[in-house]
Short mmCIF file of C-alpha atoms and ligand atoms in Angstrom, two decimals:
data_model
loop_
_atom_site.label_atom_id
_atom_site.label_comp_id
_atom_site.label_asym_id
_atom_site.label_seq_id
_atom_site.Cartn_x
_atom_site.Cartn_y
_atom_site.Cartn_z
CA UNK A 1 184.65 -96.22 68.79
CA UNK A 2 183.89 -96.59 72.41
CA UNK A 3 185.54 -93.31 74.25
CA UNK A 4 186.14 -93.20 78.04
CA UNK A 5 183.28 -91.80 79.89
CA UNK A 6 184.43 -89.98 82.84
CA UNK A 7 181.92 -90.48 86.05
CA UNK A 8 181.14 -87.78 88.34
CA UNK A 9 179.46 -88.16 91.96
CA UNK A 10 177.04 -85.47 90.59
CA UNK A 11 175.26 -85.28 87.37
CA UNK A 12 173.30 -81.87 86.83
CA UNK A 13 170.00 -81.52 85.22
CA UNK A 14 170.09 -79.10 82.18
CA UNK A 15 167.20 -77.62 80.35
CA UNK A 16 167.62 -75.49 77.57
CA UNK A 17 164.91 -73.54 75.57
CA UNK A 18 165.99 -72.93 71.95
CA UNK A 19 164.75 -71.23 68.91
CA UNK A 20 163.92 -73.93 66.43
CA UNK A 21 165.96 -71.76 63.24
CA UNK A 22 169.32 -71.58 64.83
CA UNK A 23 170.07 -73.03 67.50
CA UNK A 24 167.75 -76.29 67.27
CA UNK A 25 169.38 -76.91 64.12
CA UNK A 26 172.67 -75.98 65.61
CA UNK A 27 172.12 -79.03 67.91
CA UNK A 28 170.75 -81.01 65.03
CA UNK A 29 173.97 -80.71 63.19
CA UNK A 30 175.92 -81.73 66.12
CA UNK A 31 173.59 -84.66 66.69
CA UNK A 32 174.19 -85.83 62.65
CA UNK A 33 177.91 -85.00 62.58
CA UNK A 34 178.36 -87.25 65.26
CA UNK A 35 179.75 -84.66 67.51
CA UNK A 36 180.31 -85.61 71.65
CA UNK A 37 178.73 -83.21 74.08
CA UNK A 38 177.30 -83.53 77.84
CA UNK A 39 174.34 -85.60 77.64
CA UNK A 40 172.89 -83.56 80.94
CA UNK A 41 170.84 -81.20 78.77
CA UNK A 42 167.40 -81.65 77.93
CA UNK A 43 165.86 -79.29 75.08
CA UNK A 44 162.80 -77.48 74.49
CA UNK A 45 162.22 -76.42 70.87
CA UNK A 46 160.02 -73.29 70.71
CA UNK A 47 159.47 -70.81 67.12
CA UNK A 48 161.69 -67.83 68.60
CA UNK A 49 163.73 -67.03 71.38
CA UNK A 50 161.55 -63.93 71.38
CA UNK A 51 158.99 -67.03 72.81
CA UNK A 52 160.56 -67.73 76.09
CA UNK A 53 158.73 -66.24 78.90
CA UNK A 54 160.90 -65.81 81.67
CA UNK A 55 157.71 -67.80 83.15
CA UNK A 56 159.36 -70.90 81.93
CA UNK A 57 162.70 -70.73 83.63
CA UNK A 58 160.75 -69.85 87.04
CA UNK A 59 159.03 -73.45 86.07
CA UNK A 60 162.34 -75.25 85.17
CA UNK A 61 163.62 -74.46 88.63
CA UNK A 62 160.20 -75.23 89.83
CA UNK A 63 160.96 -78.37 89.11
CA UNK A 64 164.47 -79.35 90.18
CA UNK A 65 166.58 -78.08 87.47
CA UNK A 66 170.16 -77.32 88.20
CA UNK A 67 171.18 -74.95 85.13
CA UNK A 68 168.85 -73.58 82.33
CA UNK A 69 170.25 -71.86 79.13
CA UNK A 70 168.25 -70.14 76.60
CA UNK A 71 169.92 -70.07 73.53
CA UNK A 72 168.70 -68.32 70.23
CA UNK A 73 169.96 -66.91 66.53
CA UNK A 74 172.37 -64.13 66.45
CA UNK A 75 171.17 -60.67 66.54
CA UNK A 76 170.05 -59.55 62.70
CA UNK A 77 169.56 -63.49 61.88
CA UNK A 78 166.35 -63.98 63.26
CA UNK A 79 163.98 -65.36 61.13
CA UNK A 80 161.50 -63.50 62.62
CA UNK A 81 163.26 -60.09 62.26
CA UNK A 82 163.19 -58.74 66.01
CA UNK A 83 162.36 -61.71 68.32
CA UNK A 84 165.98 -61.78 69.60
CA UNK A 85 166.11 -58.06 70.66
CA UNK A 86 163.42 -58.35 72.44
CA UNK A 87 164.78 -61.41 74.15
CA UNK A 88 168.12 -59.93 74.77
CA UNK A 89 166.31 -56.83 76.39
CA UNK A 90 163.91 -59.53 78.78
CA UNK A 91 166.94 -61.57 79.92
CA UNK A 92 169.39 -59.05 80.59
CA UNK A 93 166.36 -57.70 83.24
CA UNK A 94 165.25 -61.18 84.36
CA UNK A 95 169.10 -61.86 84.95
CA UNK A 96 169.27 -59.09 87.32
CA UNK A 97 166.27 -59.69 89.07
CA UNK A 98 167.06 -63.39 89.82
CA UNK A 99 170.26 -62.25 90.97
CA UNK A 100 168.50 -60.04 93.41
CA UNK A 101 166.56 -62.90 94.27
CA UNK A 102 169.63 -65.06 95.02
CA UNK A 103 169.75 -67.02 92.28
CA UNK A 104 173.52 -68.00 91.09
CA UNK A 105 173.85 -66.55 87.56
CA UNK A 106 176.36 -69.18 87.04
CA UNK A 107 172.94 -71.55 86.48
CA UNK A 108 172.16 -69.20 83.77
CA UNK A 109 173.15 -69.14 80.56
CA UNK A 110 172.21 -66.95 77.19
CA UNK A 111 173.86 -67.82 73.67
CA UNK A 112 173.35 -67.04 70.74
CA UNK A 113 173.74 -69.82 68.19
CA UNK A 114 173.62 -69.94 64.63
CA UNK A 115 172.21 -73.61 62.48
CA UNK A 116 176.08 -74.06 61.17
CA UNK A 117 177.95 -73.21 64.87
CA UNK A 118 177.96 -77.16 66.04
CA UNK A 119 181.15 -76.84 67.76
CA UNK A 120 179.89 -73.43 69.48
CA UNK A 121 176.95 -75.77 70.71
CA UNK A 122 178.93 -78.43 72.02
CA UNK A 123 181.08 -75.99 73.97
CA UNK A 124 178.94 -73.88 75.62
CA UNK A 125 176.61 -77.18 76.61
CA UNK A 126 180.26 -78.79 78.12
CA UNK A 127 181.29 -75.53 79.17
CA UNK A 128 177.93 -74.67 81.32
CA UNK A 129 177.68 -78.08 81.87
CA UNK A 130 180.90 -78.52 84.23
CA UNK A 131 180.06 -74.83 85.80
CA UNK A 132 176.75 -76.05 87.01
CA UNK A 133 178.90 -79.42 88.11
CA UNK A 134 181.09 -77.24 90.12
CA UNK A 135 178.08 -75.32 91.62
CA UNK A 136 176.32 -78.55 93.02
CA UNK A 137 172.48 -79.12 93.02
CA UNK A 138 170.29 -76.47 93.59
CA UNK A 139 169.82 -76.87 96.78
CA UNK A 140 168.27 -73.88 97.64
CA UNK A 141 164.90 -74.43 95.32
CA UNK A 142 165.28 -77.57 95.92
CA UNK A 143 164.26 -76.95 99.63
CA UNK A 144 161.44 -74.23 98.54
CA UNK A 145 159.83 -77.29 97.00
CA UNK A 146 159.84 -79.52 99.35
CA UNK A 147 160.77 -77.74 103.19
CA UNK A 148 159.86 -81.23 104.78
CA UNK A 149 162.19 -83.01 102.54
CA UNK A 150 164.99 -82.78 104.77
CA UNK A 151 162.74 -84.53 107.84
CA UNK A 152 162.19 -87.70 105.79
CA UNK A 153 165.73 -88.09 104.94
CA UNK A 154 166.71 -87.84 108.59
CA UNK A 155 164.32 -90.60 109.43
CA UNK B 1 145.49 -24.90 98.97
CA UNK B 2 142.57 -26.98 99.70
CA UNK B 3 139.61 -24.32 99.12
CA UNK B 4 141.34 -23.43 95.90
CA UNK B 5 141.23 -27.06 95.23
CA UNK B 6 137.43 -27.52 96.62
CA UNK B 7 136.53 -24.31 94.58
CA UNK B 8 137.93 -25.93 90.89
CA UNK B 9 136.30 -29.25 91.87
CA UNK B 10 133.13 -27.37 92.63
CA UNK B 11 133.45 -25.48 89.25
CA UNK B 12 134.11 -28.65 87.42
CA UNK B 13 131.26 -30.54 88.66
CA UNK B 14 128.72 -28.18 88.09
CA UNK B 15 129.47 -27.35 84.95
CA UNK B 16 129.43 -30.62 83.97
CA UNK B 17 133.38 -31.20 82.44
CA UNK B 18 134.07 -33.88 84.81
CA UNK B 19 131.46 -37.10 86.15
CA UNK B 20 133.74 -37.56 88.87
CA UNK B 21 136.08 -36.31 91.33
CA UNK B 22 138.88 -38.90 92.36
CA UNK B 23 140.34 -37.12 95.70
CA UNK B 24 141.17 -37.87 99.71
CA UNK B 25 138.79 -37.75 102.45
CA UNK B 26 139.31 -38.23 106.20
CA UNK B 27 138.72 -41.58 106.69
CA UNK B 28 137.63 -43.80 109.95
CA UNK B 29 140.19 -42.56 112.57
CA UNK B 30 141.93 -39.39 112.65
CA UNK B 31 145.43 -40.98 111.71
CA UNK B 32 143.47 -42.46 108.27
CA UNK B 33 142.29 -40.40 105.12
CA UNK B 34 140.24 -43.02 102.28
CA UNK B 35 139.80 -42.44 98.27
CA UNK B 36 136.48 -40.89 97.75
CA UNK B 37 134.52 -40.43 94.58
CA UNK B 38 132.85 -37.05 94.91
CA UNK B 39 129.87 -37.18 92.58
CA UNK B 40 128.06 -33.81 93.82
CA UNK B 41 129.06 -30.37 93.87
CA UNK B 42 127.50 -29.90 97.33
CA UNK B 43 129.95 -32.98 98.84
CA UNK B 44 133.46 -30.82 97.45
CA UNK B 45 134.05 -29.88 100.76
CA UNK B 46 134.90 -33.72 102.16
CA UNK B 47 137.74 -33.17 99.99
CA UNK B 48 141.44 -33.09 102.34
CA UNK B 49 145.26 -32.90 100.94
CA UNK B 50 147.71 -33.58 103.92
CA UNK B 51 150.46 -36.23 104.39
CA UNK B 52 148.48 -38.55 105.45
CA UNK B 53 147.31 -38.65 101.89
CA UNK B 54 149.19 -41.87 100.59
CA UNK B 55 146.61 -43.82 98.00
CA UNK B 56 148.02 -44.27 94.83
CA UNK B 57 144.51 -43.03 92.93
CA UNK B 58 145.48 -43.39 89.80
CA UNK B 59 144.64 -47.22 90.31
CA UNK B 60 141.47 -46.47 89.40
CA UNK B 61 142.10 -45.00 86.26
CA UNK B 62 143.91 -48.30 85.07
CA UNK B 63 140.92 -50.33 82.73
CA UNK B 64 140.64 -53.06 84.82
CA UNK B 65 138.65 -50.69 87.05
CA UNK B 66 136.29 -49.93 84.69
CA UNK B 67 136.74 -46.13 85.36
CA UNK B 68 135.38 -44.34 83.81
CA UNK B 69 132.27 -46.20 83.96
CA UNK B 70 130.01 -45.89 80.56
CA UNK B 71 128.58 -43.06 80.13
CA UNK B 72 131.29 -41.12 82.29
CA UNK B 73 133.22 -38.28 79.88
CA UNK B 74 136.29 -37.73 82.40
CA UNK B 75 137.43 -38.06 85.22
CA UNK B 76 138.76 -35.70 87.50
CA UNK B 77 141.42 -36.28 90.09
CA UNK B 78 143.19 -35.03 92.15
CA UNK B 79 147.36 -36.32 92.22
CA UNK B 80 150.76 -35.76 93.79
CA UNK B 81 153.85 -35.52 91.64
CA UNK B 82 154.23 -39.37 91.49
CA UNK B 83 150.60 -39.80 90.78
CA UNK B 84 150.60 -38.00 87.70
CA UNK B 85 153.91 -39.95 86.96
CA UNK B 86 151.68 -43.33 87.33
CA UNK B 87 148.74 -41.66 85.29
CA UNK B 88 151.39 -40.65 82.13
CA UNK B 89 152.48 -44.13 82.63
CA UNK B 90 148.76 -45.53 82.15
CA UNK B 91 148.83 -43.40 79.24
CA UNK B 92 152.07 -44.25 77.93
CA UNK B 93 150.36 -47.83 78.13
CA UNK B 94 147.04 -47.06 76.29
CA UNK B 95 145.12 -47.62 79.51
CA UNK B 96 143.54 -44.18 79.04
CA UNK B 97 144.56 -41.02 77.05
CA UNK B 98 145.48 -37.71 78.48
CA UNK B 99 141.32 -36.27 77.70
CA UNK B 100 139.83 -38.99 79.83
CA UNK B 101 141.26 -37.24 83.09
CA UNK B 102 141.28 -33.95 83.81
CA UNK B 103 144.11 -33.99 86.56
CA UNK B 104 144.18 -31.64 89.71
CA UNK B 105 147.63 -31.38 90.79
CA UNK B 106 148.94 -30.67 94.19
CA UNK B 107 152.07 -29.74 95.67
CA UNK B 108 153.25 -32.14 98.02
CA UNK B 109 156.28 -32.32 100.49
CA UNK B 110 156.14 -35.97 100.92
CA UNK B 111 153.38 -38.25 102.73
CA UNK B 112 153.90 -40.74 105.58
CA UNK B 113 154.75 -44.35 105.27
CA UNK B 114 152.29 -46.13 106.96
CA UNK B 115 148.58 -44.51 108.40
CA UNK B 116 150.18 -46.04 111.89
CA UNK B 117 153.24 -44.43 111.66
CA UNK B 118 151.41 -40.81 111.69
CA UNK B 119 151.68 -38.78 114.66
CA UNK B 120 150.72 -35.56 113.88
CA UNK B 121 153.44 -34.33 111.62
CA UNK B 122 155.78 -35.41 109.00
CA UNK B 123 159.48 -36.74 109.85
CA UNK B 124 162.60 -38.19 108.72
CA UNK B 125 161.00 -41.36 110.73
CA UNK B 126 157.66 -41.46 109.10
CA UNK B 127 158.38 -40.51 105.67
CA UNK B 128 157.69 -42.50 102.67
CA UNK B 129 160.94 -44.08 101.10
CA UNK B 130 160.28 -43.01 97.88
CA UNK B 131 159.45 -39.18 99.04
CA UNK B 132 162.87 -39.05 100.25
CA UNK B 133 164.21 -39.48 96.38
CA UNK B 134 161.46 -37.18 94.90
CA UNK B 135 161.51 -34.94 92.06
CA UNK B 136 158.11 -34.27 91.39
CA UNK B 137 157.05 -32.62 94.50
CA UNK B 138 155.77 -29.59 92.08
CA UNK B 139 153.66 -31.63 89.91
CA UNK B 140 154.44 -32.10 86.33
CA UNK B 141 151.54 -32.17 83.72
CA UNK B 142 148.21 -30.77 85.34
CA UNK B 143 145.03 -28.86 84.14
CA UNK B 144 144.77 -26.95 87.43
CA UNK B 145 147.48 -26.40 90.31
CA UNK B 146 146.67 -24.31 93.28
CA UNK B 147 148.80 -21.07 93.10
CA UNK B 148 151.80 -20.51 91.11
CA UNK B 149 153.77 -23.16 89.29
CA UNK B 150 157.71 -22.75 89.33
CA UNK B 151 159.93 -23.70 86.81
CA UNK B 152 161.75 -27.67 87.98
CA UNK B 153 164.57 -29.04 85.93
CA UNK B 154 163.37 -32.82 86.11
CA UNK B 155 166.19 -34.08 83.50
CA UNK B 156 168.71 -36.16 86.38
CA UNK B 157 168.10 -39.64 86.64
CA UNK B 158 166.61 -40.98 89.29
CA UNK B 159 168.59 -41.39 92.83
CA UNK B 160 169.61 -44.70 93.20
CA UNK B 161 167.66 -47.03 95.30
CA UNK B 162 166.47 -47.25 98.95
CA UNK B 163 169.52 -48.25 101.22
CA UNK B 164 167.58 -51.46 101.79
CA UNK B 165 168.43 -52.11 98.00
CA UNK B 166 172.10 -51.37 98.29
CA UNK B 167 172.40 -53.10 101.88
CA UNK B 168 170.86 -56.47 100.05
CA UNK B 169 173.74 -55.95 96.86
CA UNK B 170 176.27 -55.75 99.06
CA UNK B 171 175.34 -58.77 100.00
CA UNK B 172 176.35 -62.55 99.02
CA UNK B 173 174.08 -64.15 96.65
CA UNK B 174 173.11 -67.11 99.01
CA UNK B 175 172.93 -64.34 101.78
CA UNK B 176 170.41 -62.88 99.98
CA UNK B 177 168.47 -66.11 99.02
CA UNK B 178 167.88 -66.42 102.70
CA UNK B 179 166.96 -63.05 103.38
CA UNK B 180 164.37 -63.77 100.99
CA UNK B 181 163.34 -67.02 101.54
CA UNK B 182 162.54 -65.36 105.44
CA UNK B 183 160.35 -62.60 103.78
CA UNK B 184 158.34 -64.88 101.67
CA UNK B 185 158.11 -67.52 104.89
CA UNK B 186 155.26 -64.76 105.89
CA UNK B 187 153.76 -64.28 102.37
CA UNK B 188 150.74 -65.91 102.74
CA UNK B 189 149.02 -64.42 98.98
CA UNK B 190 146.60 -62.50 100.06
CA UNK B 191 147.55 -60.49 96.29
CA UNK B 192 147.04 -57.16 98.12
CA UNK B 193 150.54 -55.95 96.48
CA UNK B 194 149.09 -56.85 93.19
CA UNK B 195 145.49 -55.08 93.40
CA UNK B 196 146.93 -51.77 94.81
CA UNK B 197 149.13 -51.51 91.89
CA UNK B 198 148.33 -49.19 89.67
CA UNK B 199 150.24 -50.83 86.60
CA UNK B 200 148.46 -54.19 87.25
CA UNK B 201 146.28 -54.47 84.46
CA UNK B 202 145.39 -57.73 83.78
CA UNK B 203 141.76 -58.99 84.04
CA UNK B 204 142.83 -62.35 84.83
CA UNK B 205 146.30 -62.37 86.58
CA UNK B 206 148.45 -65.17 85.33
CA UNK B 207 148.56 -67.02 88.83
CA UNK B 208 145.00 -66.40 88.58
CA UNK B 209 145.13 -68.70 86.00
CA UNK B 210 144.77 -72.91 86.58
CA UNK B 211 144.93 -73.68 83.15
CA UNK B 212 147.64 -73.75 82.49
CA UNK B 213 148.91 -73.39 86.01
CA UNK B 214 151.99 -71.00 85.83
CA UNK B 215 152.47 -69.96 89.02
CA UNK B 216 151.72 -72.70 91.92
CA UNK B 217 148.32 -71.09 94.13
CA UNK B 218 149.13 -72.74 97.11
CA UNK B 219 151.17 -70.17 99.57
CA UNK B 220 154.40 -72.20 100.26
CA UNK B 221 157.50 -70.54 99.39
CA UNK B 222 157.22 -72.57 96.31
CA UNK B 223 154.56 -70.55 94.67
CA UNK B 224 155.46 -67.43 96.82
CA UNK B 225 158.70 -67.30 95.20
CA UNK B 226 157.12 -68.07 91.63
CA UNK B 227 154.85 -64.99 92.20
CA UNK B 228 157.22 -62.78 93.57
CA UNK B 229 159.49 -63.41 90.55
CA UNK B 230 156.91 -62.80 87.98
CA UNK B 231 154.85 -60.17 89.57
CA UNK B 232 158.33 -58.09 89.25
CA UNK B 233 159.38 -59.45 86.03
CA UNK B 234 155.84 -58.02 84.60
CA UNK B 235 156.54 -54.34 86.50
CA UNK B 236 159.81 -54.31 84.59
CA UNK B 237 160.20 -50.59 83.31
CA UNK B 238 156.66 -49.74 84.13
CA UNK B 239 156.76 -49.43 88.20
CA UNK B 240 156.76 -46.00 88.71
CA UNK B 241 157.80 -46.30 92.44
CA UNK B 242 154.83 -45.52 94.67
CA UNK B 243 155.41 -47.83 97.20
CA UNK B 244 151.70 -49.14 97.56
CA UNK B 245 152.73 -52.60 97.12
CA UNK B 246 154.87 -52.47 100.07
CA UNK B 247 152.13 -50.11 102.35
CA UNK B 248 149.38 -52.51 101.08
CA UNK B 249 151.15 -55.72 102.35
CA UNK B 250 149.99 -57.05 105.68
CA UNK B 251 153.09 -59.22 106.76
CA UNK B 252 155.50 -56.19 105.90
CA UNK B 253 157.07 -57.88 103.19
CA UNK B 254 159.34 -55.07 100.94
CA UNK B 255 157.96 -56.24 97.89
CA UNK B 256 158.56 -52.99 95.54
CA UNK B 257 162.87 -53.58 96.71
CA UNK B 258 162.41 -55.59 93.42
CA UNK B 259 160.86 -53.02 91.83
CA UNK B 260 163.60 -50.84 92.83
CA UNK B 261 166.20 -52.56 91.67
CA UNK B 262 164.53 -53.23 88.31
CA UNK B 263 163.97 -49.82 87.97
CA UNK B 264 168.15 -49.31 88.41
CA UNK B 265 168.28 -51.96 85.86
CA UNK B 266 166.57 -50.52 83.68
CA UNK B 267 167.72 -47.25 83.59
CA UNK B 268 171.39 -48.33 83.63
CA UNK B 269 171.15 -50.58 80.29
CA UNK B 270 168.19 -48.90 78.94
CA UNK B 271 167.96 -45.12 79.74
CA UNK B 272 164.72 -45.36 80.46
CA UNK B 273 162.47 -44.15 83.35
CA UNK B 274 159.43 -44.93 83.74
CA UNK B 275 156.28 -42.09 84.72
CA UNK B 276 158.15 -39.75 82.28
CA UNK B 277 156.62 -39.85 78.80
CA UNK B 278 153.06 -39.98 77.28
CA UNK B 279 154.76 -41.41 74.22
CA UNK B 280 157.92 -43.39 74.82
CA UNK B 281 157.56 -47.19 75.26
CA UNK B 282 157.97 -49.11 77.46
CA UNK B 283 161.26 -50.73 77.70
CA UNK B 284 160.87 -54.38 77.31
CA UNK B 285 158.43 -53.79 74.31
CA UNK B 286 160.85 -51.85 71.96
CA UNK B 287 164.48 -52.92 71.99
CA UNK B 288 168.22 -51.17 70.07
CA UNK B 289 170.25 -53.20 67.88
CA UNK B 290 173.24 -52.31 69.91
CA UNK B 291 171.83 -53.37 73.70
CA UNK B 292 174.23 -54.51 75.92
CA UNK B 293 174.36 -58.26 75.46
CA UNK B 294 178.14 -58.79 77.96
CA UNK B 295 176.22 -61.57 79.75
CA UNK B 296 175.75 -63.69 76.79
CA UNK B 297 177.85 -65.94 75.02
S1 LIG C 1 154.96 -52.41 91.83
FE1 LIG C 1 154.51 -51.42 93.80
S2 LIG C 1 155.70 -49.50 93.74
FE2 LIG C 1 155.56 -50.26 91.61
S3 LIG C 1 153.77 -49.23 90.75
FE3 LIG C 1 153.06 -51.22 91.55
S4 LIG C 1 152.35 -50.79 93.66
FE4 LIG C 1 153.63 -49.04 92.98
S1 LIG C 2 151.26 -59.85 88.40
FE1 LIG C 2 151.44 -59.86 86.18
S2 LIG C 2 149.73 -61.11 85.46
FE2 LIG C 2 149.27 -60.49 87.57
S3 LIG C 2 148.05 -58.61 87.36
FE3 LIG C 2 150.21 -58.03 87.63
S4 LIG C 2 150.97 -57.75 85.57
FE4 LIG C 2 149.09 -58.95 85.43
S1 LIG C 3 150.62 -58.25 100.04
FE1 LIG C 3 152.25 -59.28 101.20
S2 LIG C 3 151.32 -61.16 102.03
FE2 LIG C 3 149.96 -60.38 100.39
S3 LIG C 3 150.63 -61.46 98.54
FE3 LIG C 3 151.74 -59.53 98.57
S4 LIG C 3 153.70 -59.99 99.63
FE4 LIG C 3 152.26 -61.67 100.06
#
């Protein structure tokens, strides 16, 4: 059973907001089929993609999160009709704005994901998972939190 | 201009159709003009239109100002091309309707920048940013305009942003991170950006708010950068470009460049600009089936 964990010098921290009627149970399915996938993420279950204020991601960063992804049912499969348009609409504009911040998009991810796409779970988590890997820690926010961070660890 | 003006104001506030006239006034030096609210027909003739006329005064038509005050039937006021863009905004957002206001409009050929920055005239050097990329110096939708009103063709999208938009693009991402992160060092929250907005309307701002505490209070580019973010994430599509945020600012931070680019944004994936239409909504409340969606997987 046991399967070779490969070790990396950096682990990034993942957070990802779902939509409890797709992809939650998208993750759910992985979990009971027993499938493997990066163990960096951590998951918030909300009712709707349509839910997640851009507020939150500002938040995740906030607090010294390397990668979010917001991931939510396909378009026409919500179970709340429209939620996911309107998400779609609010990322693709919060997307550009953090980019004009100078924010990587590679720490952002959007996917839609249905309750029976497991696999698509597992490889867009392992997928975004390694990208944010590449990309290091967030460094940047890192420092907006804490500017006198850098004078203790010289000490 | 301005007697015809002073006349119809006059007219108006003796015959009782308006409470109020929103309008300019000289203000404490000669470089400085100051909103007034002319009450009396005898006090029409404190009323000035000249480039040095910059107040966005359709801020006080937004509810949170409680204009009009009870009582009050409308309000007249007096507006530039992009202040009757920011009042049809308020209106495409239910903060008033189009009989609440009777609007005067003027023509204008573009205001200065900054009250310092006037010396007497207007120039390439002192002009507002977004008077360079104007289409509205013939007003669109007034009750009274001074004079004749030609026809304008007003269909063309907007010009693309300020250069200071474009320079920051063409920059790297981390390049602009920093650029930004040197801004925001001076950002000290003083929310003057937010309350000269005119599309503001919140009673309680969200980093107003301590419970729950969204957006950090303390002014360290920790909760700088949270506001920043989210004060242009809630502007998405509904900016309509007057610049006040950036005027109002007392460290000369170029807050409305996000604004700018947003409104890019949202005109390239959405077709919509904002100041336009009474009745069209706003872009992040309504949504296609067939948006782009090429950033997600
Ligand atoms: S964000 Fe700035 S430019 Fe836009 S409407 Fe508000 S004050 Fe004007
Ligand atoms: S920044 Fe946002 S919450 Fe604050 S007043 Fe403006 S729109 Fe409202
Ligand atoms: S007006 Fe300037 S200093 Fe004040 S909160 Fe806005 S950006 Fe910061």
């Amino acid at each position: 059973m046991s399967k070779k964990i490969p070790r990396h010098d950096f682990e990034p921290k993942i957070m990802a907001f779902v939509c409890k009627w797709c992809t939650y149970s998208g993750a759910d399915l992985a979990g009971t089929s027993r499938m493997d996938y990066s163990p960096n993420v951590r998951m918030v279950r909300l009712p709707c993609s349509g839910r997640i204020d851009p507020q939150f991601l500002i938040k995740t960063f906030e607090q010294g999160v390397d990668g979010v992804i917001v991931s939510g049912c396909h378009p026409g499969d919500c179970h709340y009709n429209e939620g996911n348009y309107y998400a779609r609409r609010r990322n693709l504009a919060f997307r550009q704005l953090l980019d004009f911040q100078g924010i990587d998009l590679g720490r952002l991810e959007f996917s839609w994901i249905s309750a029976a796409e497991a696999i698509k779970w597992t490889k867009v988590i392992d997928a975004f998972t390694d990208r944010v890997r590449a990309l290091g820690p967030h460094k940047q926010y890192h420092e907006l939190i804490d500017p006198y961070d850098h004078y203790l660890e010289a000490a | 201009m301005i007697e015809a003006i002073r006349t119809q104001a006059r007219n108006l506030l003796e015959n009782k159709e308006v409470d109020v006239i929103i309008g300019y006034a000289e203000g404490s030096d000669s470089t400085r003009t100051t909103p007034v609210f002319i009450r009396k027909p005898e006090e029409v003739s404190r009323l000035i239109f000249d480039p040095r006329c910059i107040n966005s005064l359709p801020l006080y038509l937004n509810k949170r100002h409680e204009y009009p005050q009870k009582g009050w039937k409308r309000t007249g006021i007096i507006a530039k091309g992009c202040d009757i863009r920011a009042i049809t905004q308020l209106i495409a957002e239910n903060q008033l309707t189009r009989e609440e206001v009777y609007i005067i409009g003027v023509p204008c050929d573009g205001v200065v920048s900054h009250f310092s920055k006037w010396d007497g005239r207007l120039h390439d050097g002192n002009q507002a940013t977004k008077c360079a990329e104007c289409d509205v110096h013939t007003p669109t939708d007034c009750d009274f305009f001074p004079g004749e009103r030609p026809e304008v063709d007003r269909s063309a999208p907007y010009k693309v942003s300020a250069p200071q938009v474009l320079n920051l693009m063409g920059l790297n991402t981390d390049k602009r991170f920093d650029y930004w992160r040197q801004e925001f060092d001076r950002c000290f929250k003083c929310y003057a950006c937010r309350e000269v907005c005119p599309h503001c309307s919140c009673n309680i701002c969200i980093t107003d708010r301590t419970q729950p505490n969204w957006v950090d209070q303390a002014a360290h580019t920790k909760g700088v950068f949270a506001w920043h973010i989210t004060r242009a994430m809630h502007l998405v599509g509904r900016c309509t470009g007057c610049g006040e945020c950036t005027r109002a600012c007392p460290m000369d931070i170029q807050v409305d460049l996000f604004n700018q680019r947003l409104k890019d944004v949202v005109q390239e994936s959405f077709g919509y600009k904002s100041g336009y239409s009474q009745d069209e909504k706003p872009p992040l409340i309504t949504y296609k089936t067939d948006d782009s969606e090429d950033f997600i997987q």
